[in-house]
Coordinates of C-alpha atoms in Angstrom, one line a residue:
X1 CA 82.5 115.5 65.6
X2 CA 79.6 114.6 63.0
X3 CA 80.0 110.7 62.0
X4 CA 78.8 109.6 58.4
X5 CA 76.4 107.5 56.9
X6 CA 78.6 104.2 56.5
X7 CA 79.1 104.6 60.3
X8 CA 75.7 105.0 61.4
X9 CA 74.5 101.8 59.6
X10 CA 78.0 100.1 61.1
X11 CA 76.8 100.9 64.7
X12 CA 73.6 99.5 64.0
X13 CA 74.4 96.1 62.2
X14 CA 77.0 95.7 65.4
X15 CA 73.6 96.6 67.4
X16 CA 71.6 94.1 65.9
X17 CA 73.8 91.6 66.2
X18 CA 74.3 92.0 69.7
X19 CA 70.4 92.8 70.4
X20 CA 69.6 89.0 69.0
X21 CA 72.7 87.6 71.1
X22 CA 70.8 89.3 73.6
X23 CA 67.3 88.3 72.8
X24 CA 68.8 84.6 72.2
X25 CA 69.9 84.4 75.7
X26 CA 67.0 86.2 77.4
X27 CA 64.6 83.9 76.0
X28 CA 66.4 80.8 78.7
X29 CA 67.1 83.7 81.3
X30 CA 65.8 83.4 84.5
X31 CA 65.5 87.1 84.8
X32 CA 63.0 87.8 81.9
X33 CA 59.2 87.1 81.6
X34 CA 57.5 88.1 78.4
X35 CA 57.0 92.2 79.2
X36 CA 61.1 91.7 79.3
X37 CA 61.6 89.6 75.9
X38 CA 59.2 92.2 74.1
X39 CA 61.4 95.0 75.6
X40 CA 64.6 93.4 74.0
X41 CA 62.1 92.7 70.7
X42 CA 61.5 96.5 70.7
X43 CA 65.4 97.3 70.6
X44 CA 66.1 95.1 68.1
X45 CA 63.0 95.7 65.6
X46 CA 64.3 99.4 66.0
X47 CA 67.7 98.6 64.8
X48 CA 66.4 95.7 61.9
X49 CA 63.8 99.0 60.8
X50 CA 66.9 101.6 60.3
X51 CA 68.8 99.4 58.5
X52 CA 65.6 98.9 56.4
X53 CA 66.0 102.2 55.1
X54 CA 69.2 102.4 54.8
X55 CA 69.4 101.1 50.9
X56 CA 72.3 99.6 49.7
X57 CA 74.9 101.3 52.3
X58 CA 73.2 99.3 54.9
X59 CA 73.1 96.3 53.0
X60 CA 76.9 96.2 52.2
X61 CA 77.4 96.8 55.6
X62 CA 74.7 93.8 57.0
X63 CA 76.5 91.6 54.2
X64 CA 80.0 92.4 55.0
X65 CA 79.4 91.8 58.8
X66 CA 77.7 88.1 57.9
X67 CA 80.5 86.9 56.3
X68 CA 83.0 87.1 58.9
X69 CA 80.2 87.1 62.0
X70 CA 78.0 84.3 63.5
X71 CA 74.7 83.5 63.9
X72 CA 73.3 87.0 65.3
X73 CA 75.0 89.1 62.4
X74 CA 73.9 86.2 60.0
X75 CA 69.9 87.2 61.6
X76 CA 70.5 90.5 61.0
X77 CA 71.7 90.5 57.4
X78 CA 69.1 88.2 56.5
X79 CA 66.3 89.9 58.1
X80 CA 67.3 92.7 56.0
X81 CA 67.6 90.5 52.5
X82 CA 64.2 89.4 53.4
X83 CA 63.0 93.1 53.7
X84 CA 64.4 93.8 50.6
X85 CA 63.5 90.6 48.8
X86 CA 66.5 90.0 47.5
X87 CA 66.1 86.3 46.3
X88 CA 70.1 85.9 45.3
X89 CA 70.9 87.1 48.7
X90 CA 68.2 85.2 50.7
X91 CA 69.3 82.1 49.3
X92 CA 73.3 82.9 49.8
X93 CA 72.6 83.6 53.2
X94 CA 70.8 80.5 53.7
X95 CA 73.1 78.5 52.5
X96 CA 75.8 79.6 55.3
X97 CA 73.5 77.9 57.8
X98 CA 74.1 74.5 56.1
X99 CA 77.3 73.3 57.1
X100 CA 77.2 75.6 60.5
X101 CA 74.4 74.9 63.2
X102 CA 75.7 77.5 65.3
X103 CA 74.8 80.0 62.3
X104 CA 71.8 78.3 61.2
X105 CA 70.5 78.9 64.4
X106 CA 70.1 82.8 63.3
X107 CA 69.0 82.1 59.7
X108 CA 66.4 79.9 61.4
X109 CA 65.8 83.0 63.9
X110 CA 65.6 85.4 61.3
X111 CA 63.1 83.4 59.0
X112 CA 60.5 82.9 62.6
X113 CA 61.1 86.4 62.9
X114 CA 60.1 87.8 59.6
X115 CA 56.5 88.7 58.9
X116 CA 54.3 86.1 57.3
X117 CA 54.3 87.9 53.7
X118 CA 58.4 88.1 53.7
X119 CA 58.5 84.3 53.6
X120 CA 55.9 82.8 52.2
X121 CA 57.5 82.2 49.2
X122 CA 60.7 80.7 50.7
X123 CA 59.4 78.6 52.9
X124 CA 57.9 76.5 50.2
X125 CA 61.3 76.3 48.5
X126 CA 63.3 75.1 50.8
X127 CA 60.9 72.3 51.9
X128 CA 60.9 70.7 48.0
X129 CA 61.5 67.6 47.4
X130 CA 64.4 68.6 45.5
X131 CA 66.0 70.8 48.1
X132 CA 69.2 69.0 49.7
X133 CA 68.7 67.8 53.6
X134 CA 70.4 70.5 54.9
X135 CA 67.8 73.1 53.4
X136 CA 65.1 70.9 54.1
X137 CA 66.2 71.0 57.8
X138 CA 66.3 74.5 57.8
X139 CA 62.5 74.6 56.0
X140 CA 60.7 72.5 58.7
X141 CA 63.0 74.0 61.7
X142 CA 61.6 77.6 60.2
X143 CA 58.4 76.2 60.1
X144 CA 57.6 74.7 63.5
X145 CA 59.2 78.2 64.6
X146 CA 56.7 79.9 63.3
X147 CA 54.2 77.0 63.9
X148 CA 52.8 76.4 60.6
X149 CA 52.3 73.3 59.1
X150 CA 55.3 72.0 57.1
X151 CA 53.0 70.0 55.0
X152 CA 54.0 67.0 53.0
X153 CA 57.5 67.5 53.6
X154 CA 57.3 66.8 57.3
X155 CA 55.6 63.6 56.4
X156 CA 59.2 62.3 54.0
X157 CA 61.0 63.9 56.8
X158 CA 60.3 61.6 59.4
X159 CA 61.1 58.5 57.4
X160 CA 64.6 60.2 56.0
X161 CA 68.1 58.7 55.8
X162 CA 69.7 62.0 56.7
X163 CA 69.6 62.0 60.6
X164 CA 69.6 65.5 61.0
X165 CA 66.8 66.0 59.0
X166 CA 64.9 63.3 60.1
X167 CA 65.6 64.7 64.0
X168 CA 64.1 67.7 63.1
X169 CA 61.0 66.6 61.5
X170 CA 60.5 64.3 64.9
X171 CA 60.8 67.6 67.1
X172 CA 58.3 69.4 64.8
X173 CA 56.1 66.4 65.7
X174 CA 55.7 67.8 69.5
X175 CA 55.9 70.9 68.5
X176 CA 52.8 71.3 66.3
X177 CA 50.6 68.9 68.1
X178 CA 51.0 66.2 64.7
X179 CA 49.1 63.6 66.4
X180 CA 49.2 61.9 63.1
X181 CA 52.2 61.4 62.9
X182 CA 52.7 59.4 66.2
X183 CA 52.8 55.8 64.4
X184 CA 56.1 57.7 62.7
X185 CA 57.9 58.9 66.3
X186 CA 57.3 55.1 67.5
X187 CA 59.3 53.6 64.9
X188 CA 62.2 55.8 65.8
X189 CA 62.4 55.0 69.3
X190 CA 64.7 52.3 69.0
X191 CA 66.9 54.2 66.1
X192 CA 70.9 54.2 66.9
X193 CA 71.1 58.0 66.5
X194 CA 70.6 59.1 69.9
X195 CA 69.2 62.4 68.5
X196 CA 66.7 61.1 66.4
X197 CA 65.8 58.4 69.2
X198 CA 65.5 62.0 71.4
X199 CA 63.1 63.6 69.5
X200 CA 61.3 60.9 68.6
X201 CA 60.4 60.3 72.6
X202 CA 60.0 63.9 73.5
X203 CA 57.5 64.0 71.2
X204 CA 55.6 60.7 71.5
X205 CA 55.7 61.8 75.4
X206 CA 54.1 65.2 74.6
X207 CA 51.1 63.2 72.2
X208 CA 50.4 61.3 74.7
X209 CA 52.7 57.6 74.2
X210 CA 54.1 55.9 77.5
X211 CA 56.8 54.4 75.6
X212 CA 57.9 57.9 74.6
X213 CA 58.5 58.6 78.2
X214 CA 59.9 55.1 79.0
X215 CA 62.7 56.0 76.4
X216 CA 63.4 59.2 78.0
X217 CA 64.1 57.6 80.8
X218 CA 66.5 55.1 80.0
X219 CA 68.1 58.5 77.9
X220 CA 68.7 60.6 81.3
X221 CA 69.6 57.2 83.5
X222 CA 72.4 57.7 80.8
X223 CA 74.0 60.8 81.8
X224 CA 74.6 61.5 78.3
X225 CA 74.0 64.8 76.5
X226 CA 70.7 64.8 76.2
X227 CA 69.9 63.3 80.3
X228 CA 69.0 66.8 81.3
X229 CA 66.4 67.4 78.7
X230 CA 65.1 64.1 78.4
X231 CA 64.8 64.3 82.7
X232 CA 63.0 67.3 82.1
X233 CA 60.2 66.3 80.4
X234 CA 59.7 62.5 81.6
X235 CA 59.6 63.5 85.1
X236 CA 56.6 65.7 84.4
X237 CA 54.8 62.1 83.4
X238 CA 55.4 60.2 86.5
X239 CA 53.6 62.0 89.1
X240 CA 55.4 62.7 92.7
X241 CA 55.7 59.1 93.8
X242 CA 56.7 57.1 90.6
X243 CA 59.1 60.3 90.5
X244 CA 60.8 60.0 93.8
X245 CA 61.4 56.2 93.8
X246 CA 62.9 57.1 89.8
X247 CA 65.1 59.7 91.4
X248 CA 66.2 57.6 94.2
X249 CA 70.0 56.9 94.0
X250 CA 70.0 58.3 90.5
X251 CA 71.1 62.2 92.2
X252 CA 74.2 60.4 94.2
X253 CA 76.0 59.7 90.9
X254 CA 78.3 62.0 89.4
X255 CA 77.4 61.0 86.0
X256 CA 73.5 61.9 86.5
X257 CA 72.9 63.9 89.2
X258 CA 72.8 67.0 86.9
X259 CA 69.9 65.0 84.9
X260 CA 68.0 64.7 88.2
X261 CA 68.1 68.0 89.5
X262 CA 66.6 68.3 86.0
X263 CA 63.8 65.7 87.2
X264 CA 63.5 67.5 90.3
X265 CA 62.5 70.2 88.8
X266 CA 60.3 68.7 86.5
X267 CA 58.5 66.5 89.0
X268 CA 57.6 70.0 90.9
X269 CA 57.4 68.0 94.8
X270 CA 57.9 70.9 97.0
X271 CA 59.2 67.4 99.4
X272 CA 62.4 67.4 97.1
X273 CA 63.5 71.1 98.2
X274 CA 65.9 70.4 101.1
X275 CA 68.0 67.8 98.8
X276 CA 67.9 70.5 96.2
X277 CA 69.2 73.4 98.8
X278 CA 71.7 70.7 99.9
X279 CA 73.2 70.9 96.1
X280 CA 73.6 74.5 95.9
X281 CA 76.9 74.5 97.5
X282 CA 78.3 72.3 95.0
X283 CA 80.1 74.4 92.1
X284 CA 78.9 72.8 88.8
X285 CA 75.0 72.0 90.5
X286 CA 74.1 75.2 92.1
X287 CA 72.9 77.6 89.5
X288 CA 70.9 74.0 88.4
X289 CA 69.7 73.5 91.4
X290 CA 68.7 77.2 91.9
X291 CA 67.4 76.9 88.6
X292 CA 65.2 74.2 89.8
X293 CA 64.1 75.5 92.9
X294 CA 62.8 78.5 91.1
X295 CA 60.8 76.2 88.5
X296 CA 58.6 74.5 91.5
X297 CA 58.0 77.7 93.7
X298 CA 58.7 81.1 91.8
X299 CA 61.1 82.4 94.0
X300 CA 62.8 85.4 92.5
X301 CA 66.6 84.5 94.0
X302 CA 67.4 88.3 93.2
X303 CA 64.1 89.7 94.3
X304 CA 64.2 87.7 97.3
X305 CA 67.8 88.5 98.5
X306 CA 68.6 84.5 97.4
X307 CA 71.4 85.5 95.1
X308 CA 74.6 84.5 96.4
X309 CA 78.7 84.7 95.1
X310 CA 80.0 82.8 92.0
X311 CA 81.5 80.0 93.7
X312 CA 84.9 78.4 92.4
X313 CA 85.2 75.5 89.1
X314 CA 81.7 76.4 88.0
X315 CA 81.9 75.4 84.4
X316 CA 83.8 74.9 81.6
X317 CA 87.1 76.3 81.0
X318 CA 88.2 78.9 78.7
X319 CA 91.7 78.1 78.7
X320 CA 92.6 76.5 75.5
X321 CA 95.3 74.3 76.9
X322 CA 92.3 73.0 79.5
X323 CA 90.7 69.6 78.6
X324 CA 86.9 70.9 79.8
X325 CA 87.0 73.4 77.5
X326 CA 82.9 74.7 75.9
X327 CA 79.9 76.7 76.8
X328 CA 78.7 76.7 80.5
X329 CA 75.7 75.2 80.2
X330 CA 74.1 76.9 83.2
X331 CA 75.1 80.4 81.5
X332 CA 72.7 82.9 82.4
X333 CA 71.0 81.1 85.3
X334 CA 71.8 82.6 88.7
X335 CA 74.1 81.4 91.7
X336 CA 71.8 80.7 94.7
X337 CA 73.2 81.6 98.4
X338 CA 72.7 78.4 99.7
X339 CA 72.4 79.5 103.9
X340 CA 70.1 82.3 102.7
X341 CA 67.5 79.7 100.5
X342 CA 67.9 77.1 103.7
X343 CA 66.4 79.6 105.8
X344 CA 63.5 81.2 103.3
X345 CA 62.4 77.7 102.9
X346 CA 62.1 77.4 106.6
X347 CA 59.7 79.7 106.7
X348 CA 57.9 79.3 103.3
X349 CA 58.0 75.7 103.0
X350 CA 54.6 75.5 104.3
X351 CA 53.0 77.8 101.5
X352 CA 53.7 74.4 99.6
X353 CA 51.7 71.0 99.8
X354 CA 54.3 68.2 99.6
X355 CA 53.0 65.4 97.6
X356 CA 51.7 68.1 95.1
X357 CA 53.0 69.2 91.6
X358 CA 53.5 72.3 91.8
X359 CA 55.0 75.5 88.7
X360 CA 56.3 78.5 89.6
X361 CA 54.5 78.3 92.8
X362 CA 51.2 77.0 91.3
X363 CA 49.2 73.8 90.6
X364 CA 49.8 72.3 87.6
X365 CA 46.2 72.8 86.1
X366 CA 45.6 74.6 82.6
X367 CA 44.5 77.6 84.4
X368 CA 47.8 77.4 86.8
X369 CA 49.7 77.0 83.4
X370 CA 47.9 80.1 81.6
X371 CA 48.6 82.3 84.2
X372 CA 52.6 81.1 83.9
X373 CA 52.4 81.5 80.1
X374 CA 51.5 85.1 80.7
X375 CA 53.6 86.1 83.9
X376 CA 56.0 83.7 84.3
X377 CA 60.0 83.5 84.4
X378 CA 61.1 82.0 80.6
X379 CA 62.1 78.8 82.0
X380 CA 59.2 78.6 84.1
X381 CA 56.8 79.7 81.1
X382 CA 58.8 77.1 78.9
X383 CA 58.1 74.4 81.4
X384 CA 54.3 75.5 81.3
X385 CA 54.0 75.1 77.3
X386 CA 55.4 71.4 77.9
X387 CA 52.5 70.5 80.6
X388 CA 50.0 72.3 78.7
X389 CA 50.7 69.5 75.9
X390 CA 50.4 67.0 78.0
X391 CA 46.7 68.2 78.8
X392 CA 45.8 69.0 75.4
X393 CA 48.1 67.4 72.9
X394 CA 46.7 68.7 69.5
X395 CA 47.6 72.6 71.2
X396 CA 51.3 72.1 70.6
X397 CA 54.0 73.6 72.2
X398 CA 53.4 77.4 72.8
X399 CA 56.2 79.3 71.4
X400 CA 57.8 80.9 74.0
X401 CA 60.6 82.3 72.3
X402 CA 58.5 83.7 69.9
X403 CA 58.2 87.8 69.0
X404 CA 57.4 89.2 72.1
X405 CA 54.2 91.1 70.7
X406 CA 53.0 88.0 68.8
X407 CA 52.5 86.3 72.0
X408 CA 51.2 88.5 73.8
X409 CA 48.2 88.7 71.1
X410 CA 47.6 85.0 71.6
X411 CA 47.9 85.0 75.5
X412 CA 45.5 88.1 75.7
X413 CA 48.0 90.4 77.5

């Protein structure tokens, strides 16, 4: 049976929605390293470039699937206005990402995605001085995305009453290496909004300010939120001794031991691999922990015959009528066997120096770090774009979510 037009460009808004829902997730996943995320890149580019020539029967399609669909349809429909530079429907379809951050998450996707000369006119508008905080948001997250230079409106950002807005202009801070602007990230490390109080120390951390990292601290002593991400990046600033006595009695507690597995991981002390092993039979820290064990040696737990059963209350419900009820947040990371790691470590654990930092299995030098950029796990290569700031602040944050291709230009492979 021959299908028709309409239901060829159906199948492929459907694909490239699902592609960047695919793309989204491999770019945390464990199991890809950039030859994988350029893979998925490949897919979906296909997909984006037949609905390019589809003409208007794609686009009613791409539009009618945005309206109803979330952030990966949003990407896709988008992508495609930009291709067509539509200006009416680029700026309707931007405007659904302002009340929504799940779907402003794709039409921030879809406008780092786009080539250079498919945005370079929008870009500019949204970051006006005119344009409301939500659009403004959108303008500098886009931006730092693609890592360009926001330009005067980062500067009002930082000092804005909109905390959103002013949140995002602290992370772009990091992001882009804006040493300048460090005077701006200290004066928000005491604001009430614990997100803009966040980014401001992640990014005074990453350019190089101690009090940046203090205030990470006292954020994943908290068990809040943001303790695992704020653990994750302070530990890498306290070296393995300052680390350990940090970390001591801070694991025990219910309330923060996710946040120092976290820490563990950041900190890289092979020494810290037994207590880690030790929390891999525990349902809601073992795919953390596994996580983490990965992150300091660059064991593959599948390669490796490491992988072990889902084990029972992992995560959150999806029962409606249950109280812990949300995203996993370990989704996509894999369950570690915990007898099976206990006896590889017994007879790897002197392939690693205790006492030493150590990522994905390798020091923590910018050559160590290169190499990780290039071969690495995505967690493990995200890790290594946060330690390469801390060696050279002014480099910013490699994108590691970035197009596939585009990276491997920069990274030479």
């Amino acid at each position: 049976m021959s299908i028709t037009e309409d239901e060829v460009f159906a199948q492929a808004v459907d694909n490239a929605g699902f592609l960047w829902s695919q793309r989204d997730g491999a770019a945390r996943d464990p199991r890809y390293d950039l030859k994988g995320l350029a893979e998925v890149d490949g897919r979906l580019a296909a997909q984006l470039d037949l609905l390019a020539r589809g003409g208007r029967a794609a686009w009613d399609g791409c539009a009618a699937a945005a309206e109803e669909g979330g952030a990966g349809e949003v990407f896709a429909a988008l992508s495609l206005a930009l291709a067509r530079r539509d200006q009416g429907d680029i700026a309707a379809l931007i405007a659904r990402g302002i009340d929504a951050p799940a779907v402003a998450r794709g039409v921030v996707s879809a406008l780092g995605w786009a080539a250079p000369e498919l945005v370079k006119d929008v870009l500019p508008a949204l970051l006006g001085a005119k344009a409301e905080p939500a659009l403004r948001t959108i303008g500098i997250a886009a931006s730092a995305v693609r890592r360009r230079d926001p330009g005067p409106a980062l500067k009002e950002a930082l000092s804005a009453e909109d905390a959103r807005l002013r949140a995002r202009a602290l992370k772009a801070l990091g992001e882009l290496g804006y040493v300048e602007g460090l005077d701006d990230a200290r004066r928000a490390l005491s604001a009430e909004d614990e997100a803009v109080r966040f980014w401001a120390a992640w990014s005074a951390a990453l350019l190089g300010e101690a009090r940046g990292v203090d205030v990470l601290l006292e954020i994943a002593a908290g068990g809040g939120a943001l303790a695992e991400r704020a653990a994750g990046v302070a530990l890498r600033r306290l070296g393995p001794h300052a680390g350990a006595r940090w970390l001591r009695g801070l694991g025990e507690s219910p309330g923060t031991a996710r946040a120092a597995i976290a820490g563990v991981g950041a900190l890289g002390d092979p020494a810290h691999v037994p207590w880690l092993i030790e929390r891999m039979s525990a349902p809601r820290l073992a795919r953390l922990a596994g996580g983490a064990l990965s992150l300091i040696t660059g064991v593959e737990l599948v390669r490796e015959e490491l992988e072990g059963p889902e084990l029972e209350e992992a995560g959150p419900s999806d029962d409606p009528e249950d109280e812990d009820v949300g995203p996993d947040p370990d989704d996509g990371l894999l369950w570690p066997d915990a007898a099976a790691v206990g006896r590889w470590w017994a007879r790897r654990r002197g392939d690693f120096a205790a006492g030493k930092r150590h990522l994905w299995g390798r020091g923590v030098d910018l050559e160590g770090l290169n190499e990780v950029l290039r071969r690495g796990s995505q967690p493990a290569r995200a890790a290594a774009a946060i330690e390469r700031c801390f060696l050279r602040p002014r480099l910013g944050v490699f994108e590691v979510r970035a197009r596939g291709e585009a990276q491997r230009a920069e990274l030479g492979v």
